[in-house]
XYZ file of C-alpha atoms in Angstrom:
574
model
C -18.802 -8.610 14.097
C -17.652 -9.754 10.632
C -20.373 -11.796 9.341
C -18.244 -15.100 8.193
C -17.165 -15.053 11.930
C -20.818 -15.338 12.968
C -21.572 -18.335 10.422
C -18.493 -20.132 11.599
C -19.276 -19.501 15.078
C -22.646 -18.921 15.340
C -22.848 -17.936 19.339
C -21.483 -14.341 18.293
C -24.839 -14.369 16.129
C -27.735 -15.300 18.737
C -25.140 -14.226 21.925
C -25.395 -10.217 20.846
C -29.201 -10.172 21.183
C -29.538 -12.329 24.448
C -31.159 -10.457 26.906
C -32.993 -11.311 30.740
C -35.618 -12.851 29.208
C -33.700 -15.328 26.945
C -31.979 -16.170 30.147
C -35.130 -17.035 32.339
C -36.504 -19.078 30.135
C -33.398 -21.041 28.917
C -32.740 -21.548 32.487
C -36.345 -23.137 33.230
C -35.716 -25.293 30.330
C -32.459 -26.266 31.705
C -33.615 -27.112 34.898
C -36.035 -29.268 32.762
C -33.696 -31.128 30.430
C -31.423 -31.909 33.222
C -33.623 -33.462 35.830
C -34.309 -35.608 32.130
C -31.134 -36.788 31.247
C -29.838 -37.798 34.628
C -31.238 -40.895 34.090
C -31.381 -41.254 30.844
C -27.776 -40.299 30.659
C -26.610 -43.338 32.672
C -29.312 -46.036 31.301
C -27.997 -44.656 27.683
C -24.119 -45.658 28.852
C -25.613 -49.703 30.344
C -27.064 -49.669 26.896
C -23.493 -48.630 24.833
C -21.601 -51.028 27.640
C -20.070 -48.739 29.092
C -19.452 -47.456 33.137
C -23.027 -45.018 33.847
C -20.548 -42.088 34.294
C -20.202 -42.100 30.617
C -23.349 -41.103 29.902
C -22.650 -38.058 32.311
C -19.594 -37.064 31.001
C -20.913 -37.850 27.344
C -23.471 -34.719 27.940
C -21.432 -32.229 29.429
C -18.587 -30.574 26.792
C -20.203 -31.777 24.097
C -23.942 -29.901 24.929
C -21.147 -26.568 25.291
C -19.502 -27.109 22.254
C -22.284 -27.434 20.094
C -23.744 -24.184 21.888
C -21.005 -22.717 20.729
C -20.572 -24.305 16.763
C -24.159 -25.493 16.205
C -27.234 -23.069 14.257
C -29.801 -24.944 16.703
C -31.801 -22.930 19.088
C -33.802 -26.187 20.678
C -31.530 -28.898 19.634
C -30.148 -30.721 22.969
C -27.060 -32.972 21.782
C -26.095 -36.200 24.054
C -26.184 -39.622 24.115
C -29.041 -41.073 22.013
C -30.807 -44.274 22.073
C -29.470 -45.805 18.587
C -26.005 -44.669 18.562
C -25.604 -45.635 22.096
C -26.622 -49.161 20.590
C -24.495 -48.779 17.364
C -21.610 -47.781 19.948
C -21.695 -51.303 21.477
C -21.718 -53.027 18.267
C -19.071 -51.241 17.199
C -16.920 -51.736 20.333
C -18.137 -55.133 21.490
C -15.995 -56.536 18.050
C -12.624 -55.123 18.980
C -12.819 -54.957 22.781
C -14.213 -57.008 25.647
C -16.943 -55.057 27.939
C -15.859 -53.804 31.006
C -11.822 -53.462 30.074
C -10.280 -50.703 29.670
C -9.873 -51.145 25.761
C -13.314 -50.966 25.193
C -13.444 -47.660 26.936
C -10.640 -46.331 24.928
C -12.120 -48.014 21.498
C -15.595 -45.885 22.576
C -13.459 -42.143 22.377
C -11.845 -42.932 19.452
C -15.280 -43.974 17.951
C -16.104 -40.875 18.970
C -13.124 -39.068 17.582
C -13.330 -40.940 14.768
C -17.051 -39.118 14.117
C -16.496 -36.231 15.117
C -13.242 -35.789 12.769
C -15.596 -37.001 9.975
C -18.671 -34.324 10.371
C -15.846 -32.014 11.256
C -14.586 -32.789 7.547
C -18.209 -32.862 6.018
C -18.682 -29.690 7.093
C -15.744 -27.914 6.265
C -16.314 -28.978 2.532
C -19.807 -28.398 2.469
C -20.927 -31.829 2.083
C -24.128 -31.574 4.239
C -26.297 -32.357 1.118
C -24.736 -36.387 1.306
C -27.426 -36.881 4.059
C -29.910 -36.646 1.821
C -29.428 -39.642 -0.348
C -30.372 -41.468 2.422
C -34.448 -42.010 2.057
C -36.805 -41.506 4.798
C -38.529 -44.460 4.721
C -35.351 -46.027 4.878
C -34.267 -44.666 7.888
C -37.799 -44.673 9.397
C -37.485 -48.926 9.148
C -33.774 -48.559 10.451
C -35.095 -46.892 13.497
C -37.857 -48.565 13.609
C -36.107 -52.430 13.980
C -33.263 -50.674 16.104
C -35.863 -49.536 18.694
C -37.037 -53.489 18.724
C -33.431 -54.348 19.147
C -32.722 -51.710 21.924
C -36.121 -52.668 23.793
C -35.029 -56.499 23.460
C -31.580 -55.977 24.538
C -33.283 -54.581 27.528
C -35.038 -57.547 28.431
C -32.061 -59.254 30.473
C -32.025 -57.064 32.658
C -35.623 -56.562 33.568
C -35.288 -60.363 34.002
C -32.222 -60.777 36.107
C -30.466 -63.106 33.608
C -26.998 -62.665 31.865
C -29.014 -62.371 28.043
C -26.727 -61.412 24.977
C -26.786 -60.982 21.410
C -26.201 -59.245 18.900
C -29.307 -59.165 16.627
C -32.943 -60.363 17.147
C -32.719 -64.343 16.668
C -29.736 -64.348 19.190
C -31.258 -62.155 21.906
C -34.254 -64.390 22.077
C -32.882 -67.424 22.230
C -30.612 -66.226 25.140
C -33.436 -65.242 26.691
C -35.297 -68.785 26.335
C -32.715 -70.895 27.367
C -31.999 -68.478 30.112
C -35.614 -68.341 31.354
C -35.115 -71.221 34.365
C -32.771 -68.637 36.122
C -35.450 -65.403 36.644
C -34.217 -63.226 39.898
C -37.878 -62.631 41.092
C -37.177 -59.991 43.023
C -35.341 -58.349 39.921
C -38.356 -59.048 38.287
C -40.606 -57.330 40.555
C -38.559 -54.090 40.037
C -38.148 -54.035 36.451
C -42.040 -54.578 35.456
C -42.897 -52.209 38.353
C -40.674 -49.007 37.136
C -41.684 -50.203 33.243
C -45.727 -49.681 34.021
C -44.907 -46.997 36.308
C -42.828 -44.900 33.505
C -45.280 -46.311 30.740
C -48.501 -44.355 33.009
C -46.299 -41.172 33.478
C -46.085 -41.056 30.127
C -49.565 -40.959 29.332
C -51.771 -40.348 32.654
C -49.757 -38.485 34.748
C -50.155 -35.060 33.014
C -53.597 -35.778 33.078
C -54.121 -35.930 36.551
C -52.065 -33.684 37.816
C -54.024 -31.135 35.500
C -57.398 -32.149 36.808
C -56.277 -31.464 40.228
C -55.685 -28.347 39.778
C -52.135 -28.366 38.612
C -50.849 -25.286 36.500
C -50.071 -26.796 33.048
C -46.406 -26.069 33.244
C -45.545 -27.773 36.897
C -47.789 -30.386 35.447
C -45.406 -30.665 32.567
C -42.289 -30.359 34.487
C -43.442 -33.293 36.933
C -44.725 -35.204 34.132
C -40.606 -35.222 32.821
C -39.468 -35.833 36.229
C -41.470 -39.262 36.185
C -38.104 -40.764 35.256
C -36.594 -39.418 37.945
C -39.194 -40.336 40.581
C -38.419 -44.133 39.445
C -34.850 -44.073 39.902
C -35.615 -42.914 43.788
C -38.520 -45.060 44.634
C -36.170 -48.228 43.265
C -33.120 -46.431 44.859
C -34.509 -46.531 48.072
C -35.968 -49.489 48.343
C -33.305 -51.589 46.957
C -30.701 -49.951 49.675
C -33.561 -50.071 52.591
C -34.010 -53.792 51.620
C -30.876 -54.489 50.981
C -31.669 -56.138 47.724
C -28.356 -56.131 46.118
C -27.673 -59.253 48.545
C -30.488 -60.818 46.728
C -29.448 -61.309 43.296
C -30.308 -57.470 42.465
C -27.753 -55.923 40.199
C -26.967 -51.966 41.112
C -24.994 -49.401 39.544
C -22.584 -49.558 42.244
C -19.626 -47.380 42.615
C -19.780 -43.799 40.739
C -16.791 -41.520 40.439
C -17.141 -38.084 41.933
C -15.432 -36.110 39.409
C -16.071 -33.606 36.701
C -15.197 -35.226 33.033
C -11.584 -36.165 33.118
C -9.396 -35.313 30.522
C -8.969 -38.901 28.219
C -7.120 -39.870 25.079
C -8.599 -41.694 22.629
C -6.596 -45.193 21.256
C -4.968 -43.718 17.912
C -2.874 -47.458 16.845
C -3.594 -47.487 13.340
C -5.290 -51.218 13.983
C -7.792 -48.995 16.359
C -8.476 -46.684 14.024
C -8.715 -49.117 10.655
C -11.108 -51.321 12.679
C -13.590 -48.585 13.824
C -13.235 -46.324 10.598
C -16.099 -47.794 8.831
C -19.013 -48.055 12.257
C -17.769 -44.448 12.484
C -18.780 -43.660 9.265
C -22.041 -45.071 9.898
C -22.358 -43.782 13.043
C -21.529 -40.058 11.666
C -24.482 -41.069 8.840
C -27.152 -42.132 11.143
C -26.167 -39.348 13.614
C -26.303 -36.391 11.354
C -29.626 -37.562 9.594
C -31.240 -37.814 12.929
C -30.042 -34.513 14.385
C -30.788 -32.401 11.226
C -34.150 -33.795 11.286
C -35.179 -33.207 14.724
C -33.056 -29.555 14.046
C -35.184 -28.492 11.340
C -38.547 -29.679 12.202
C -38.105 -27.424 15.875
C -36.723 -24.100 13.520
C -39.357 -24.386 11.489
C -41.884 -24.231 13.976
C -40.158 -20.873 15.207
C -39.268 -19.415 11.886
C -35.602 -20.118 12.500
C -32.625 -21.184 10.188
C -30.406 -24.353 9.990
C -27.222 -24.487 8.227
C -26.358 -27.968 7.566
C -23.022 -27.487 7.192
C -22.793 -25.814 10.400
C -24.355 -28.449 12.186
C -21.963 -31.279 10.606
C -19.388 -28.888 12.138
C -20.932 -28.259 15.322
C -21.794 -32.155 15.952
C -18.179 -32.650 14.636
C -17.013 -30.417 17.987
C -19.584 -32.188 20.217
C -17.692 -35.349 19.306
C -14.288 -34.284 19.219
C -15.411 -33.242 22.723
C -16.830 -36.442 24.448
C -13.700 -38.049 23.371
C -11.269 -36.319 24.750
C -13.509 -35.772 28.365
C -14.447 -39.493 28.840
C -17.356 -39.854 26.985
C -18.812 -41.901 23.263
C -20.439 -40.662 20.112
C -23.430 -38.154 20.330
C -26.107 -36.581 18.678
C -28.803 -34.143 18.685
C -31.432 -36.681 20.582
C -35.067 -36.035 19.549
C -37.174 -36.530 23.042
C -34.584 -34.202 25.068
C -34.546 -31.249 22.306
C -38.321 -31.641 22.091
C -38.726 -31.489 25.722
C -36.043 -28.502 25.509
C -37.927 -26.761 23.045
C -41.141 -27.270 24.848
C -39.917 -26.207 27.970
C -38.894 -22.560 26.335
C -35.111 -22.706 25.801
C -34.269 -19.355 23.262
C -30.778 -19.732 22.751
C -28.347 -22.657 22.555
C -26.891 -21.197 25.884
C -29.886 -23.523 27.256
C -27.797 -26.404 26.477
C -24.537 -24.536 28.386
C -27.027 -24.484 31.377
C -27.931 -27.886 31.160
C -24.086 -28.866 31.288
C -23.598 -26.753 34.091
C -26.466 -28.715 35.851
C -25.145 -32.190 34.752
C -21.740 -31.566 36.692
C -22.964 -30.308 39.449
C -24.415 -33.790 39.682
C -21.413 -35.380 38.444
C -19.756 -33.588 41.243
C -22.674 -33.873 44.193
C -25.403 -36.609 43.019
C -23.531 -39.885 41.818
C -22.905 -41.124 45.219
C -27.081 -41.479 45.754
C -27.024 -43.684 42.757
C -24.895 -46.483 43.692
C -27.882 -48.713 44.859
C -29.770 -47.931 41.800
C -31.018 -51.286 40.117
C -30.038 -51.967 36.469
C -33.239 -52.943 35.950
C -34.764 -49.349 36.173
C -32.502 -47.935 33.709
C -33.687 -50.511 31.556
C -36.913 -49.749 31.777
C -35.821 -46.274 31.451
C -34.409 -47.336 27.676
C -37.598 -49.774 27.110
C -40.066 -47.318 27.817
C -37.928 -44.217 25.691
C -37.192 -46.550 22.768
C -40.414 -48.154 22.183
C -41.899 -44.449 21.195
C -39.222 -44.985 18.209
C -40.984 -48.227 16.758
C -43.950 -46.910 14.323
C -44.858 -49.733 11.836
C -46.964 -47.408 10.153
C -44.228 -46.469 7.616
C -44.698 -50.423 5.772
C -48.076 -49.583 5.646
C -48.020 -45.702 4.171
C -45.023 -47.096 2.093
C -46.747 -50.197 0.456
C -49.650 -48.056 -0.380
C -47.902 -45.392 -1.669
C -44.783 -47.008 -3.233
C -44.355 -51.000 -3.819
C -40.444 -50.101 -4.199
C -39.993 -47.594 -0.645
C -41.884 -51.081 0.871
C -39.123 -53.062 -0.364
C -36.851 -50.856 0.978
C -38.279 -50.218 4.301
C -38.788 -54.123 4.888
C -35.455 -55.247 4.158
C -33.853 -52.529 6.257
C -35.827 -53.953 8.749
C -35.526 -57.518 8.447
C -31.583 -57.048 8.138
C -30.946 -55.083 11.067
C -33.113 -57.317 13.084
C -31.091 -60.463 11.588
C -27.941 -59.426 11.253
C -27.387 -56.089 13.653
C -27.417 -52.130 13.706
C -24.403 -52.443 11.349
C -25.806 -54.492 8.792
C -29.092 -52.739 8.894
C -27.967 -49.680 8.447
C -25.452 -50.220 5.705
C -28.796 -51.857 3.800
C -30.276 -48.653 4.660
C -27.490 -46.408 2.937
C -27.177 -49.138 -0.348
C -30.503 -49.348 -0.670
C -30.976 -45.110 -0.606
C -28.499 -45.087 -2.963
C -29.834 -47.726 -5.117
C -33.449 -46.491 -5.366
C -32.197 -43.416 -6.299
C -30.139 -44.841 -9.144
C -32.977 -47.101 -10.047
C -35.418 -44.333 -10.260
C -33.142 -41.679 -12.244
C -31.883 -44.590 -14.594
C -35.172 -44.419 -15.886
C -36.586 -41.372 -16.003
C -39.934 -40.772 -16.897
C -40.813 -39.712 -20.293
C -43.891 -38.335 -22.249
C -45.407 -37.634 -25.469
C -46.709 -34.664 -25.693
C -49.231 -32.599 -27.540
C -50.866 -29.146 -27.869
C -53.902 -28.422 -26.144
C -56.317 -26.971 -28.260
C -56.721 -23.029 -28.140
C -53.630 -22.895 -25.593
C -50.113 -22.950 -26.371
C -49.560 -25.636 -23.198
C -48.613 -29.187 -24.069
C -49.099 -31.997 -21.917
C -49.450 -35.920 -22.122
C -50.924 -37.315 -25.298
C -52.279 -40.390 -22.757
C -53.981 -38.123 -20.398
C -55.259 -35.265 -22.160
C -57.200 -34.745 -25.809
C -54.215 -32.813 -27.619
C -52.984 -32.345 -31.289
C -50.510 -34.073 -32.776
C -48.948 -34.539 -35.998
C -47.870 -37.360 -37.978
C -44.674 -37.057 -38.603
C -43.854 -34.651 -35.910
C -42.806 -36.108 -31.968
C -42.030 -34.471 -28.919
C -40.624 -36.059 -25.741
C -40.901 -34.468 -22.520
C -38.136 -35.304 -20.399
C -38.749 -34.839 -16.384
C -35.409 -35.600 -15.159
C -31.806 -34.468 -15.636
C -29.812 -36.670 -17.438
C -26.765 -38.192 -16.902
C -24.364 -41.699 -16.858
C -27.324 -43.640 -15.252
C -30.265 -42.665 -17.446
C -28.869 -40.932 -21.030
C -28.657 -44.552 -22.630
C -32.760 -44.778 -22.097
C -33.942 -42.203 -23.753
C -31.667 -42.661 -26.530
C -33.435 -46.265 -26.640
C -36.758 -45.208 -25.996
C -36.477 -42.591 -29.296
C -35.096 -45.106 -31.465
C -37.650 -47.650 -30.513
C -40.301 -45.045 -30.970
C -39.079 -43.632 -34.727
C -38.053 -47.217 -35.612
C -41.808 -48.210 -35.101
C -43.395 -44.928 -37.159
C -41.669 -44.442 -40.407
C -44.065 -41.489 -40.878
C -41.594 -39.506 -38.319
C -39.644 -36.487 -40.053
C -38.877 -34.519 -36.868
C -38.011 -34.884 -33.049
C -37.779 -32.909 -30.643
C -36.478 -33.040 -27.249
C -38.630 -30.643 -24.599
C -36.263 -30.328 -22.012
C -38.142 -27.780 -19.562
C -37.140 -30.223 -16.673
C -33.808 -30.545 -17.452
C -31.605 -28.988 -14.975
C -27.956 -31.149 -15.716
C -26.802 -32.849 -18.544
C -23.627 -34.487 -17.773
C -20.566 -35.996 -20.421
C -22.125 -38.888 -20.686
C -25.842 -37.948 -21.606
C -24.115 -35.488 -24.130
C -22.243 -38.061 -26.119
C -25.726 -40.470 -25.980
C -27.363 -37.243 -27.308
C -24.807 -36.860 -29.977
C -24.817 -40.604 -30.610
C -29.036 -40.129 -31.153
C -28.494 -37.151 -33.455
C -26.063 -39.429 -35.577
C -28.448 -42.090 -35.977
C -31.545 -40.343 -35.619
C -29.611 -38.694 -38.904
C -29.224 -41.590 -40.598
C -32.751 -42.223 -40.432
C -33.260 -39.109 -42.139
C -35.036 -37.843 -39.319
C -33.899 -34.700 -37.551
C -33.297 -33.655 -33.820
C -34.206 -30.530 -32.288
C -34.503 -29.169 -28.914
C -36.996 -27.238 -27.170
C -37.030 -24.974 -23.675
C -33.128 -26.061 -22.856
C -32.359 -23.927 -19.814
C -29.846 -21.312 -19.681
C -26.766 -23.076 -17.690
C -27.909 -26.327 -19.967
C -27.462 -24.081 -22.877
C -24.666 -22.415 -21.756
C -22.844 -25.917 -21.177
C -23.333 -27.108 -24.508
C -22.914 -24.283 -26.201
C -19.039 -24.862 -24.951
C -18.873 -28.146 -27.131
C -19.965 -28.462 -31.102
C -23.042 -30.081 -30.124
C -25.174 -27.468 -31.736
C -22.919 -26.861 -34.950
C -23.485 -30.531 -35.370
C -27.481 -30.876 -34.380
C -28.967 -31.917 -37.546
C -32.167 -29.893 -36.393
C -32.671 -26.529 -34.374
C -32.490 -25.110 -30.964
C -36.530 -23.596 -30.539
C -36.631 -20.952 -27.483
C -40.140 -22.723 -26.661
C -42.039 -25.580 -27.517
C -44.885 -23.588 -29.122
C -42.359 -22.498 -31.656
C -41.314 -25.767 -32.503
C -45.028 -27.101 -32.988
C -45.844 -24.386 -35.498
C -42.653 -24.828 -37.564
C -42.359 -28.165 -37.768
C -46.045 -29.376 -37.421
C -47.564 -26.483 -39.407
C -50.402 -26.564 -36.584
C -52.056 -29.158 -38.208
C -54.024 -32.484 -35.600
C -53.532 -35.204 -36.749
């Protein structure tokens, strides 16, 4: 097998070494995963607005076509708490919930994504995710877990709720307060506290009783599941619907239908830019969960691969019924803890989601609402971690900026305004940081030929010798600085004869920094001071060497900085 097949499809890579036991365990951790996401695949579609068999259908080609694209061996691709919530917001503004429209405006969100990661990976332009900070995203998630958990609240409550960002949701909720359903009540708190415990005592017990730690593991994922038929049960035995109860209802029996996403150019010009976001958001989620799991094993993620295998994953749901999807961290942690080997585990787990599609969704029609949302309550509130203002406003004043007003937006204003904060304000730190780069003056170290930071260290210097370290590339955003920062500095010495320029941490020095270098060597000239450069790397060198730069450096080009301090300074402290 050619290898450029294998990195375009990568199941030709792990599929020629799969053996028996690569298929026992990814079939125990399919078994796993799916009992997982039944539920959580239809509270996921109540919390994108959408019918519960989305969710189903949402997790079934896609999970096969990333087996078949993606460089993941754990990660489990679905629908995911905060897209499922960016999917609403995105829909909810060009289609009512519950028509038909908004349905068709969800797969051609999802088409819309897909073709975009499709695209980013094609060209190689994995690296974009990147720009986007972690403590950004960290607050993003962070307030969108709030918002999720809030919208959640209605129907744990029995009331109609709305909103589309924090202040809104709560004050629906207070006005709506008079009109409780008790009994809805009753069931929501009860399956909240009940998932809440299985999260953190079940295992416990079960393990003190004797339990083997797997099947103590396996029943401690179930948990969900045990909630959905202790509320199931009793809602039909009781006949609570009748009461004010809201169910799931009606289910189709079907394997994912072949759909077509809306492609009127209004369609597509109103969702192009929550797409975009969506495909951000997405991506920078999956590759993190993808990476931290290969890592753990020794494996390899191509980021480009994944942008293209997400991209098929999403071309996929929306042509089979479903919305945007991601790799979703709980499910590919549980996935990976559970054993799966291969991405085939994720095939598996598709093949066990239609088999319910096909024999379970009838038992869910008197499932209360309020259980899948305290399905999404109790999965989303793990995302809320307010220890990143802390770590960030001891650490970094400027990532606490950051972090806060990500948070404070998206809670004020919506997923959509919080996270385009969170991609201006990546952008924008990085700009602000790189504009000004940081700078030293250096000196020798006595008896070494190492220089280092005149304010930190006891070095020699000479009078009218100075040499700037540079520690950052240079470029539009910061070449204009330095060229101030010299001429402030040899403006305030008149002793200064010589500068030079230690570049060792210069990796790129764009058009623009090389005119501002050329436009310092002109006036650093008519000072009657000359410029010289020290340890300019080889591409660097081999860049400017294509213009006149050097032919016109009114100084010299020194190989290392040493050489530099013992021509020009004549080794003499000052």
């Amino acid at each position: 097998m050619k290898p450029a097949l294998r990195r375009v499809l990568p199941v030709f890579d792990w599929g020629r070494t799969y053996n028996r036991d690569a298929l026992s365990n990814d079939l125990i951790a399919a078994v796993i995963v799916t009992i997982m996401l039944i539920p959580q695949s239809l509270a996921y579609a109540l919390l994108a607005g959408l019918p519960p068999e989305a969710g189903i259908y949402a997790s079934i080609v896609p999970i096969i076509l990333y087996a078949i694209f993606g460089t993941s061996r754990a990660l489990a691709v679905g629908p995911v708490a905060v897209v499922s919530l960016m999917t609403a917001a995105a829909v909810g503004q060009v289609a009512e919930q519950g028509t038909m429209g908004y349905a068709a405006a969800a797969l051609t969100l999802a088409l819309l994504s897909g073709g975009m990661l499709l695209l980013l990976g094609v060209f190689k332009l994995g690296f974009l995710a990147n720009f986007l900070s972690h403590p950004v995203i960290a607050g993003f998630i962070t307030a969108s877990g709030i918002l999720i958990a809030t919208s959640q609240v209605k129907h744990v409550l029995g009331v109609p709720g709305g909103g589309h960002n924090l202040p809104e949701m709560l004050g629906n909720l207070a006005a709506q307060l008079g009109q409780i359903n008790l009994i809805t009540l009753v069931v929501g708190v009860s399956a909240t506290a009940f998932l809440f415990w299985v999260r953190k005592g079940l295992k416990p017990l079960l393990l003190n009783a004797g339990l083997k730690p797997r099947l103590a593991d396996i029943a401690t994922k179930a948990g969900p599941v045990a909630a959905v038929v202790a509320t199931t049960l009793v809602t039909w035995a009781f006949n609570l619907s009748d009461h004010g109860v809201e169910i799931v209802g009606s289910v189709p029996q079907a394997l994912p239908p072949l759909t077509m996403p809306d492609l009127s150019i209004d369609q597509l010009t109103a969702l192009f830019v929550p797409a975009l976001l969506i495909s951000i958001i997405g991506f920078v989620e999956s590759i993190s969960v993808a990476q931290t799991l290969a890592a753990k094993k020794r494996q390899r993620i191509d980021p480009d691969q994944e942008l293209i295998g997400l991209g098929a994953a999403n071309i996929g749901a929306a042509f089979t019924g479903g919305y945007p999807v991601t790799g979703g961290f709980a499910r590919s942690v549980v996935n990976f803890d559970a054993g799966a080997e291969t991405p085939a585990a994720g095939a598996y787990t598709a093949l066990g989601l239609a088999i319910a599609a096909i024999a379970l969704t009838p038992l869910v029609y008197f499932l209360p609402k309020a259980t899948l949302a305290a399905t999404i309550i109790v999965a989303v509130l793990s995302l809320v971690d307010f220890t990143i203002l802390k770590n960030s406003w001891t650490y970094n004043r400027a990532d606490f900026a950051a972090v806060l007003v990500t948070i404070m937006l998206t809670l004020g204003f919506g997923v959509e305004s919080g996270v385009t904060a969170g991609v201006v304000i990546s952008v924008g730190l990085f700009l602000y940081r790189t504009s000004k780069p940081h700078i030293a003056e250096v000196g020798l170290v006595p008896g070494t030929q190492h220089f280092r930071n005149v304010l930190r260290h006891m070095v020699e210097t000479s009078p009218t010798l100075l040499t700037i370290r540079i520690d950052e590339s240079l470029y539009f955003a910061n070449a204009r600085y330095l060229e101030d920062y010299v001429l402030d500095r040899v403006v305030k010495n008149p002793e200064l004869r010589d500068v030079v320029l230690m570049c060792s941490a210069v990796n790129e020095i764009d058009l623009s920094a090389l005119e501002s270098l050329e436009a310092l060597n002109n006036r650093l000239a008519d000072l009657n001071v000359r410029l010289h450069m020290s340890e300019v790397k080889g591409p660097v060198t081999d860049r400017l060497g294509r213009t006149h730069f050097f032919e016109a450096l009114s100084g010299e080009l020194f190989l290392a900085q040493y050489d530099a301090y013992q021509a020009l300074a004549g080794n003499r402290p000052a």
